[in-house]
mmCIF file of C-alpha atoms in Angstrom:
data_model
loop_
_atom_site.group_PDB
_atom_site.id
_atom_site.type_symbol
_atom_site.label_atom_id
_atom_site.label_comp_id
_atom_site.label_asym_id
_atom_site.label_seq_id
_atom_site.Cartn_x
_atom_site.Cartn_y
_atom_site.Cartn_z
ATOM 1 C CA MET A 92 61.055 94.599 75.790
ATOM 2 C CA ASP A 93 62.046 97.899 74.294
ATOM 3 C CA SER A 94 63.951 100.133 76.523
ATOM 4 C CA LYS A 95 65.921 103.251 76.475
ATOM 5 C CA HIS A 96 69.427 103.462 77.917
ATOM 6 C CA HIS A 97 68.764 105.609 81.001
ATOM 7 C CA GLN A 98 66.893 105.417 84.156
ATOM 8 C CA CYS A 99 63.681 107.293 84.635
ATOM 9 C CA GLN A 100 63.694 110.281 86.837
ATOM 10 C CA SER A 101 60.176 109.682 87.981
ATOM 11 C CA PRO A 102 59.306 110.933 91.384
ATOM 12 C CA HIS A 103 57.662 107.478 91.979
ATOM 13 C CA GLN A 104 60.322 105.816 93.948
ATOM 14 C CA VAL A 105 60.579 101.914 94.313
ATOM 15 C CA LEU A 106 62.880 100.243 96.848
ATOM 16 C CA VAL A 107 64.686 97.068 95.765
ATOM 17 C CA ILE A 108 66.739 95.487 98.623
ATOM 18 C CA LYS A 109 67.952 92.531 96.590
ATOM 19 C CA PRO A 110 66.969 92.287 92.873
ATOM 20 C CA PRO A 111 64.545 89.535 91.954
ATOM 21 C CA PRO A 112 65.596 87.543 88.944
ATOM 22 C CA ALA A 113 62.665 88.826 86.877
ATOM 23 C CA PHE A 114 63.909 92.353 87.848
ATOM 24 C CA VAL A 115 67.460 91.543 86.742
ATOM 25 C CA VAL A 116 66.392 90.490 83.404
ATOM 26 C CA HIS A 117 64.022 93.430 82.733
ATOM 27 C CA GLU A 118 65.728 96.060 84.978
ATOM 28 C CA GLN A 119 65.808 98.612 82.119
ATOM 29 C CA TYR A 120 62.202 98.164 81.338
ATOM 30 C CA ILE A 121 61.207 98.890 84.951
ATOM 31 C CA SER A 122 63.771 101.518 85.577
ATOM 32 C CA ASN A 123 62.425 103.534 82.655
ATOM 33 C CA LYS A 124 59.054 103.899 84.366
ATOM 34 C CA PHE A 125 60.052 104.387 88.017
ATOM 35 C CA GLN A 126 63.010 105.725 90.131
ATOM 36 C CA ILE A 127 64.643 102.596 91.584
ATOM 37 C CA LEU A 128 66.286 102.889 94.893
ATOM 38 C CA LYS A 129 68.938 100.140 94.775
ATOM 39 C CA ALA A 130 69.868 99.046 98.352
ATOM 40 C CA TYR A 131 72.146 96.206 97.116
ATOM 41 C CA TYR A 132 74.499 98.800 95.543
ATOM 42 C CA SER A 133 74.977 100.486 98.906
ATOM 43 C CA PRO A 134 77.974 99.951 101.016
ATOM 44 C CA LEU A 135 75.892 100.209 104.087
ATOM 45 C CA PRO A 136 74.460 97.147 105.767
ATOM 46 C CA THR A 137 70.798 96.837 104.673
ATOM 47 C CA GLN A 138 69.329 97.817 108.037
ATOM 48 C CA ASP A 139 71.509 101.032 108.057
ATOM 49 C CA PHE A 140 70.542 101.699 104.539
ATOM 50 C CA LEU A 141 66.819 101.352 105.263
ATOM 51 C CA ARG A 142 67.092 103.629 108.324
ATOM 52 C CA ALA A 143 68.898 106.298 106.368
ATOM 53 C CA ASN A 144 66.314 106.144 103.451
ATOM 54 C CA PRO A 145 62.952 105.515 104.961
ATOM 55 C CA GLN A 146 60.693 108.546 104.724
ATOM 56 C CA SER A 147 60.072 108.665 101.037
ATOM 57 C CA VAL A 148 59.789 104.914 100.457
ATOM 58 C CA LYS A 149 56.104 103.796 99.721
ATOM 59 C CA VAL A 150 56.812 100.821 97.744
ATOM 60 C CA VAL A 151 59.221 97.761 98.033
ATOM 61 C CA LEU A 152 59.782 95.460 95.132
ATOM 62 C CA CYS A 153 60.874 91.979 96.397
ATOM 63 C CA SER A 154 60.956 88.177 95.829
ATOM 64 C CA GLY A 155 61.627 85.164 97.893
ATOM 65 C CA VAL A 156 65.431 86.062 98.059
ATOM 66 C CA THR A 157 64.295 89.209 100.136
ATOM 67 C CA PRO A 158 62.335 88.437 103.340
ATOM 68 C CA ILE A 159 60.111 91.277 104.114
ATOM 69 C CA THR A 160 60.089 90.767 107.902
ATOM 70 C CA ALA A 161 58.510 92.723 110.717
ATOM 71 C CA GLU A 162 61.913 94.293 111.290
ATOM 72 C CA VAL A 163 62.289 95.446 107.706
ATOM 73 C CA LEU A 164 58.759 96.937 107.838
ATOM 74 C CA ARG A 165 59.504 98.754 111.136
ATOM 75 C CA ASP A 166 62.486 100.509 109.270
ATOM 76 C CA LEU A 167 60.063 101.601 106.348
ATOM 77 C CA PRO A 168 57.336 103.598 108.316
ATOM 78 C CA ALA A 169 55.921 105.196 105.122
ATOM 79 C CA LEU A 170 55.489 101.946 103.199
ATOM 80 C CA GLU A 171 52.266 101.252 101.734
ATOM 81 C CA LEU A 172 52.836 98.538 99.184
ATOM 82 C CA VAL A 173 54.895 95.260 98.784
ATOM 83 C CA VAL A 174 55.184 94.005 95.355
ATOM 84 C CA THR A 175 56.499 90.605 95.062
ATOM 85 C CA THR A 176 57.706 88.994 91.744
ATOM 86 C CA SER A 177 56.672 85.534 93.120
ATOM 87 C CA THR A 178 53.252 83.786 93.555
ATOM 88 C CA GLY A 179 53.921 82.699 97.161
ATOM 89 C CA VAL A 180 54.143 85.417 99.874
ATOM 90 C CA ASN A 181 55.557 83.259 102.716
ATOM 91 C CA HIS A 182 58.593 85.525 102.710
ATOM 92 C CA VAL A 183 56.415 88.583 103.499
ATOM 93 C CA ASP A 184 55.160 89.016 107.076
ATOM 94 C CA MET A 185 51.544 89.191 106.094
ATOM 95 C CA VAL A 186 50.313 89.855 109.691
ATOM 96 C CA GLU A 187 52.427 92.898 110.175
ATOM 97 C CA CYS A 188 51.325 94.230 106.682
ATOM 98 C CA ARG A 189 47.695 93.739 107.706
ATOM 99 C CA ASN A 190 48.159 95.546 110.895
ATOM 100 C CA ARG A 191 49.984 98.412 109.218
ATOM 101 C CA GLY A 192 47.545 98.486 106.261
ATOM 102 C CA ILE A 193 50.201 97.734 103.771
ATOM 103 C CA ARG A 194 48.968 96.012 100.618
ATOM 104 C CA VAL A 195 50.747 93.227 98.835
ATOM 105 C CA THR A 196 50.640 92.119 95.121
ATOM 106 C CA ASN A 197 52.005 89.047 93.534
ATOM 107 C CA VAL A 198 52.308 87.622 90.156
ATOM 108 C CA ARG A 199 49.396 85.210 90.644
ATOM 109 C CA ASP A 200 49.519 82.308 88.151
ATOM 110 C CA VAL A 201 52.100 83.741 85.846
ATOM 111 C CA PHE A 202 54.483 80.944 86.513
ATOM 112 C CA SER A 203 52.015 78.167 86.790
ATOM 113 C CA ASP A 204 52.627 76.473 83.391
ATOM 114 C CA ASP A 205 56.337 76.617 83.494
ATOM 115 C CA VAL A 206 56.458 75.261 87.092
ATOM 116 C CA ALA A 207 53.970 72.401 86.162
ATOM 117 C CA ASP A 208 56.264 71.600 83.316
ATOM 118 C CA VAL A 209 59.337 71.358 85.572
ATOM 119 C CA ALA A 210 57.462 69.229 88.002
ATOM 120 C CA VAL A 211 56.550 66.690 85.535
ATOM 121 C CA GLY A 212 60.164 66.923 84.045
ATOM 122 C CA LEU A 213 61.515 66.169 87.480
ATOM 123 C CA LEU A 214 59.178 63.322 87.856
ATOM 124 C CA ILE A 215 60.290 61.796 84.544
ATOM 125 C CA GLU A 216 63.899 62.341 85.256
ATOM 126 C CA VAL A 217 64.050 60.578 88.582
ATOM 127 C CA MET A 218 61.804 57.642 87.250
ATOM 128 C CA ARG A 219 63.423 57.286 83.834
ATOM 129 C CA ARG A 220 66.813 58.748 84.590
ATOM 130 C CA ILE A 221 67.090 60.370 81.272
ATOM 131 C CA SER A 222 69.781 62.852 81.687
ATOM 132 C CA HIS A 223 71.986 60.627 83.935
ATOM 133 C CA ASP A 224 74.781 59.846 81.556
ATOM 134 C CA ARG A 225 76.676 58.053 84.260
ATOM 135 C CA PHE A 226 74.230 55.219 83.802
ATOM 136 C CA VAL A 227 75.288 54.923 80.250
ATOM 137 C CA ARG A 228 78.932 54.554 81.249
ATOM 138 C CA CYS A 229 78.064 51.798 83.797
ATOM 139 C CA GLY A 230 75.224 50.171 81.930
ATOM 140 C CA HIS A 231 72.493 50.615 84.649
ATOM 141 C CA LEU A 232 69.612 51.885 82.462
ATOM 142 C CA LEU A 233 66.611 50.277 84.085
ATOM 143 C CA GLY A 234 64.048 52.998 85.221
ATOM 144 C CA SER A 235 60.381 52.996 86.064
ATOM 145 C CA MET A 236 57.557 53.593 83.479
ATOM 146 C CA LEU A 237 55.471 56.548 84.314
ATOM 147 C CA GLY A 238 52.155 55.520 82.604
ATOM 148 C CA GLY A 239 49.897 53.727 85.127
ATOM 149 C CA LYS A 240 51.765 55.250 88.181
ATOM 150 C CA ARG A 241 49.664 56.469 91.049
ATOM 151 C CA ILE A 242 50.599 60.109 91.438
ATOM 152 C CA GLY A 243 49.434 62.160 94.429
ATOM 153 C CA ILE A 244 49.406 65.895 94.171
ATOM 154 C CA VAL A 245 49.638 67.816 97.294
ATOM 155 C CA GLY A 246 47.920 71.306 96.650
ATOM 156 C CA LEU A 247 45.409 71.330 93.786
ATOM 157 C CA GLY A 248 45.755 75.047 92.974
ATOM 158 C CA ASN A 249 46.782 76.556 89.746
ATOM 159 C CA ILE A 250 50.044 74.654 89.523
ATOM 160 C CA GLY A 251 48.771 71.279 90.923
ATOM 161 C CA SER A 252 45.901 71.319 88.562
ATOM 162 C CA LYS A 253 48.147 71.813 85.606
ATOM 163 C CA VAL A 254 50.462 69.095 86.856
ATOM 164 C CA ALA A 255 47.471 66.785 87.097
ATOM 165 C CA THR A 256 46.265 67.632 83.305
ATOM 166 C CA ARG A 257 49.832 66.724 82.147
ATOM 167 C CA LEU A 258 50.038 63.519 84.065
ATOM 168 C CA GLN A 259 46.665 62.299 83.130
ATOM 169 C CA ALA A 260 47.629 62.639 79.461
ATOM 170 C CA MET A 261 50.710 60.497 80.081
ATOM 171 C CA GLY A 262 48.373 57.696 81.557
ATOM 172 C CA CYS A 263 48.984 58.375 85.226
ATOM 173 C CA ILE A 264 46.387 57.802 87.879
ATOM 174 C CA VAL A 265 46.107 60.991 89.656
ATOM 175 C CA SER A 266 44.813 61.882 93.055
ATOM 176 C CA TYR A 267 45.250 64.633 95.570
ATOM 177 C CA THR A 268 45.159 66.305 98.834
ATOM 178 C CA SER A 269 44.158 69.908 99.394
ATOM 179 C CA ARG A 270 42.807 72.266 102.038
ATOM 180 C CA GLN A 271 39.403 71.570 100.699
ATOM 181 C CA LYS A 272 37.866 69.040 98.275
ATOM 182 C CA LYS A 273 37.480 70.438 94.693
ATOM 183 C CA HIS A 274 33.953 69.494 93.758
ATOM 184 C CA THR A 275 34.753 70.489 90.163
ATOM 185 C CA THR A 276 37.350 67.788 89.470
ATOM 186 C CA PRO A 277 36.775 64.056 89.134
ATOM 187 C CA LEU A 278 40.236 63.096 90.634
ATOM 188 C CA THR A 279 40.138 61.085 93.724
ATOM 189 C CA TYR A 280 40.555 63.008 96.883
ATOM 190 C CA TYR A 281 42.183 62.069 100.036
ATOM 191 C CA PRO A 282 41.611 64.220 103.302
ATOM 192 C CA THR A 283 45.203 63.895 104.670
ATOM 193 C CA VAL A 284 48.632 63.752 103.156
ATOM 194 C CA LEU A 285 49.103 60.497 104.929
ATOM 195 C CA LYS A 286 46.352 58.763 103.195
ATOM 196 C CA LEU A 287 47.374 60.285 99.904
ATOM 197 C CA ALA A 288 51.065 58.868 100.422
ATOM 198 C CA SER A 289 49.705 55.428 101.240
ATOM 199 C CA ASN A 290 47.980 55.455 98.008
ATOM 200 C CA SER A 291 50.627 56.836 95.848
ATOM 201 C CA ASP A 292 53.759 55.704 94.010
ATOM 202 C CA ALA A 293 54.877 59.431 93.744
ATOM 203 C CA LEU A 294 53.990 62.660 95.593
ATOM 204 C CA VAL A 295 54.312 65.975 93.779
ATOM 205 C CA LEU A 296 54.238 68.858 96.165
ATOM 206 C CA CYS A 297 52.510 72.106 94.778
ATOM 207 C CA CYS A 298 51.219 73.662 97.949
ATOM 208 C CA ALA A 299 51.848 77.027 99.626
ATOM 209 C CA LEU A 300 54.094 77.273 102.578
ATOM 210 C CA THR A 301 52.062 78.020 105.637
ATOM 211 C CA LYS A 302 52.307 77.203 109.267
ATOM 212 C CA ASP A 303 50.191 74.158 108.565
ATOM 213 C CA THR A 304 52.194 72.902 105.656
ATOM 214 C CA CYS A 305 55.598 73.395 107.063
ATOM 215 C CA HIS A 306 57.381 70.003 107.388
ATOM 216 C CA MET A 307 54.121 68.552 106.205
ATOM 217 C CA ILE A 308 56.156 65.784 104.352
ATOM 218 C CA ASN A 309 57.788 64.278 107.524
ATOM 219 C CA ASN A 310 59.107 60.909 108.549
ATOM 220 C CA LYS A 311 55.600 59.291 108.772
ATOM 221 C CA VAL A 312 54.631 60.453 105.248
ATOM 222 C CA MET A 313 57.697 59.244 103.766
ATOM 223 C CA THR A 314 57.415 55.919 105.399
ATOM 224 C CA ASP A 315 53.830 55.559 104.150
ATOM 225 C CA LEU A 316 55.085 56.426 100.716
ATOM 226 C CA GLY A 317 57.477 53.471 100.668
ATOM 227 C CA LYS A 318 60.742 52.398 99.485
ATOM 228 C CA ASN A 319 59.968 52.735 95.979
ATOM 229 C CA GLY A 320 58.191 56.153 96.352
ATOM 230 C CA VAL A 321 59.173 59.274 94.726
ATOM 231 C CA ILE A 322 58.917 62.861 96.010
ATOM 232 C CA VAL A 323 58.880 65.847 93.686
ATOM 233 C CA ASN A 324 58.937 69.289 95.152
ATOM 234 C CA VAL A 325 58.172 72.467 93.292
ATOM 235 C CA ALA A 326 56.502 74.201 96.047
ATOM 236 C CA ARG A 327 58.724 75.427 98.964
ATOM 237 C CA GLY A 328 61.639 73.795 100.515
ATOM 238 C CA ALA A 329 60.192 73.824 104.098
ATOM 239 C CA VAL A 330 57.138 71.814 103.045
ATOM 240 C CA ILE A 331 59.548 68.790 103.524
ATOM 241 C CA ASP A 332 61.407 67.897 106.717
ATOM 242 C CA GLU A 333 64.715 68.120 104.772
ATOM 243 C CA VAL A 334 66.668 66.262 107.368
ATOM 244 C CA GLU A 335 64.287 63.439 107.128
ATOM 245 C CA LEU A 336 64.268 63.571 103.538
ATOM 246 C CA VAL A 337 68.166 63.219 103.239
ATOM 247 C CA ARG A 338 67.974 60.405 105.719
ATOM 248 C CA HIS A 339 65.331 58.425 103.914
ATOM 249 C CA LEU A 340 67.213 58.819 100.635
ATOM 250 C CA VAL A 341 70.670 57.964 101.933
ATOM 251 C CA GLU A 342 69.220 54.962 103.753
ATOM 252 C CA GLY A 343 67.262 53.882 100.749
ATOM 253 C CA GLU A 344 63.984 54.269 102.573
ATOM 254 C CA ILE A 345 62.323 56.108 99.562
ATOM 255 C CA GLY A 346 62.923 55.607 95.944
ATOM 256 C CA GLY A 347 63.945 59.026 94.762
ATOM 257 C CA ALA A 348 63.402 62.830 94.761
ATOM 258 C CA GLY A 349 63.300 65.593 92.293
ATOM 259 C CA LEU A 350 63.748 68.988 94.012
ATOM 260 C CA ASP A 351 63.716 72.637 92.726
ATOM 261 C CA VAL A 352 63.415 74.002 96.136
ATOM 262 C CA TYR A 353 65.224 73.718 99.502
ATOM 263 C CA GLU A 354 64.597 74.382 103.181
ATOM 264 C CA ASN A 355 67.619 76.783 103.442
ATOM 265 C CA GLU A 356 68.151 78.261 100.093
ATOM 266 C CA PRO A 357 70.507 78.621 98.436
ATOM 267 C CA ASN A 358 72.070 75.890 100.446
ATOM 268 C CA VAL A 359 71.473 72.362 99.336
ATOM 269 C CA PRO A 360 72.309 69.359 101.397
ATOM 270 C CA LYS A 361 75.691 67.980 100.161
ATOM 271 C CA GLU A 362 74.607 64.507 100.760
ATOM 272 C CA LEU A 363 72.132 64.857 97.845
ATOM 273 C CA PHE A 364 74.791 65.402 95.278
ATOM 274 C CA GLY A 365 76.202 61.808 95.321
ATOM 275 C CA LEU A 366 72.781 60.111 94.952
ATOM 276 C CA ASP A 367 71.941 58.525 91.694
ATOM 277 C CA ASN A 368 68.078 58.584 92.609
ATOM 278 C CA VAL A 369 68.116 62.454 93.221
ATOM 279 C CA VAL A 370 67.665 65.350 90.591
ATOM 280 C CA VAL A 371 68.232 68.849 91.941
ATOM 281 C CA LEU A 372 67.655 72.155 90.173
ATOM 282 C CA PRO A 373 68.461 75.557 91.510
ATOM 283 C CA HIS A 374 64.818 76.860 92.154
ATOM 284 C CA SER A 375 64.574 77.563 88.431
ATOM 285 C CA GLY A 376 61.052 76.249 87.740
ATOM 286 C CA ALA A 377 59.708 79.660 86.689
ATOM 287 C CA CYS A 378 62.876 80.695 84.717
ATOM 288 C CA THR A 379 61.769 81.177 81.149
ATOM 289 C CA LYS A 380 62.111 84.345 79.234
ATOM 290 C CA GLU A 381 58.204 84.264 78.493
ATOM 291 C CA CYS A 382 57.563 84.161 82.420
ATOM 292 C CA PHE A 383 59.889 86.817 83.385
ATOM 293 C CA GLN A 384 58.554 88.907 80.784
ATOM 294 C CA ASP A 385 55.062 88.484 81.853
ATOM 295 C CA ALA A 386 56.053 88.996 85.560
ATOM 296 C CA ALA A 387 57.753 92.297 84.767
ATOM 297 C CA ARG A 388 54.589 93.512 82.995
ATOM 298 C CA LEU A 389 52.368 92.540 85.738
ATOM 299 C CA VAL A 390 54.817 94.273 88.344
ATOM 300 C CA VAL A 391 54.828 97.425 86.275
ATOM 301 C CA GLY A 392 50.883 97.240 85.914
ATOM 302 C CA ASN A 393 50.613 97.162 89.682
ATOM 303 C CA LEU A 394 53.117 99.952 90.331
ATOM 304 C CA GLU A 395 51.377 102.025 87.937
ATOM 305 C CA ALA A 396 48.014 101.411 89.388
ATOM 306 C CA PHE A 397 49.345 102.270 92.813
ATOM 307 C CA PHE A 398 50.865 105.476 91.775
ATOM 308 C CA ALA A 399 47.619 106.322 89.786
ATOM 309 C CA ASN A 400 45.558 105.689 92.898
ATOM 310 C CA LYS A 401 43.691 102.790 90.754
ATOM 311 C CA PRO A 402 42.838 99.301 92.057
ATOM 312 C CA LEU A 403 45.725 96.935 92.018
ATOM 313 C CA ILE A 404 45.865 94.225 89.312
ATOM 314 C CA THR A 405 46.871 91.219 91.618
ATOM 315 C CA PRO A 406 46.256 92.278 95.284
ATOM 316 C CA VAL A 407 46.858 89.363 97.955
ATOM 317 C CA SER A 408 44.152 89.034 100.364
ATOM 318 C CA ASN A 409 45.030 89.845 104.006
ATOM 319 C CA ASP A 410 41.992 87.973 105.379
ATOM 320 C CA PHE A 411 43.434 84.974 106.903
#
């Protein structure tokens, strides 16, 4: 993106508590259009900074690295809009936003293709051990073929649907569970994750994190998946009971895991690093230059719409 080497002196102020990755890459582009209040440069603790600068702040720009809690919202009494550079909004207190009339926007399906690619890549990595050069050194090259495997997708939204399309093209037998049966797809539907696990060789997690999906992948699900089963998670870390996942992997109770997200990010359970059947990524499924560029443009579009008193481009519904 073209940018000038100065920050805009626009009266339209946007608070950034911690810089989202997409903002870091395209900071100049965004700063050319809005006055960015950078809390992360302040020597003050975040709470003190917010309390010292609350009255003029109508917009906060965030991502999953910046939880917008009820406490944060209380320190921003003039806030009218939360703009997140993520698809998920589990890091935003949506109930408090609804109660306060604070609107929220996300980047909708900007990241879907890239995250779907990573999900499939992780599945291939775990099953075929492509990048594990230690197997070359010790001679253990035997993996599992992907074609013909029964792959269960948890959450058949934008990302899950794209994962399904990719896996079907590779000869996989794809089924799914979701909040509701999708009547527009011929894929086999299972009403519960337990039934899906019992009928799958691998689970790919693509669902949102909610109170209903937190620790959805628990001891029972992993047991039903079986000793040869594989779990790939590109959703949110807390969808899996991470303690149980580590135990099942260490004790050989499931076949392997490909993980891009973790329950207590940025911390990754240290037990995973020594396991040959685990592939870990640093929550980078959406980290491509194309994705970040599209996300930055969408963020700017929502901000411009807000300050011009026009309809937001990607509002998140507060009806839940």
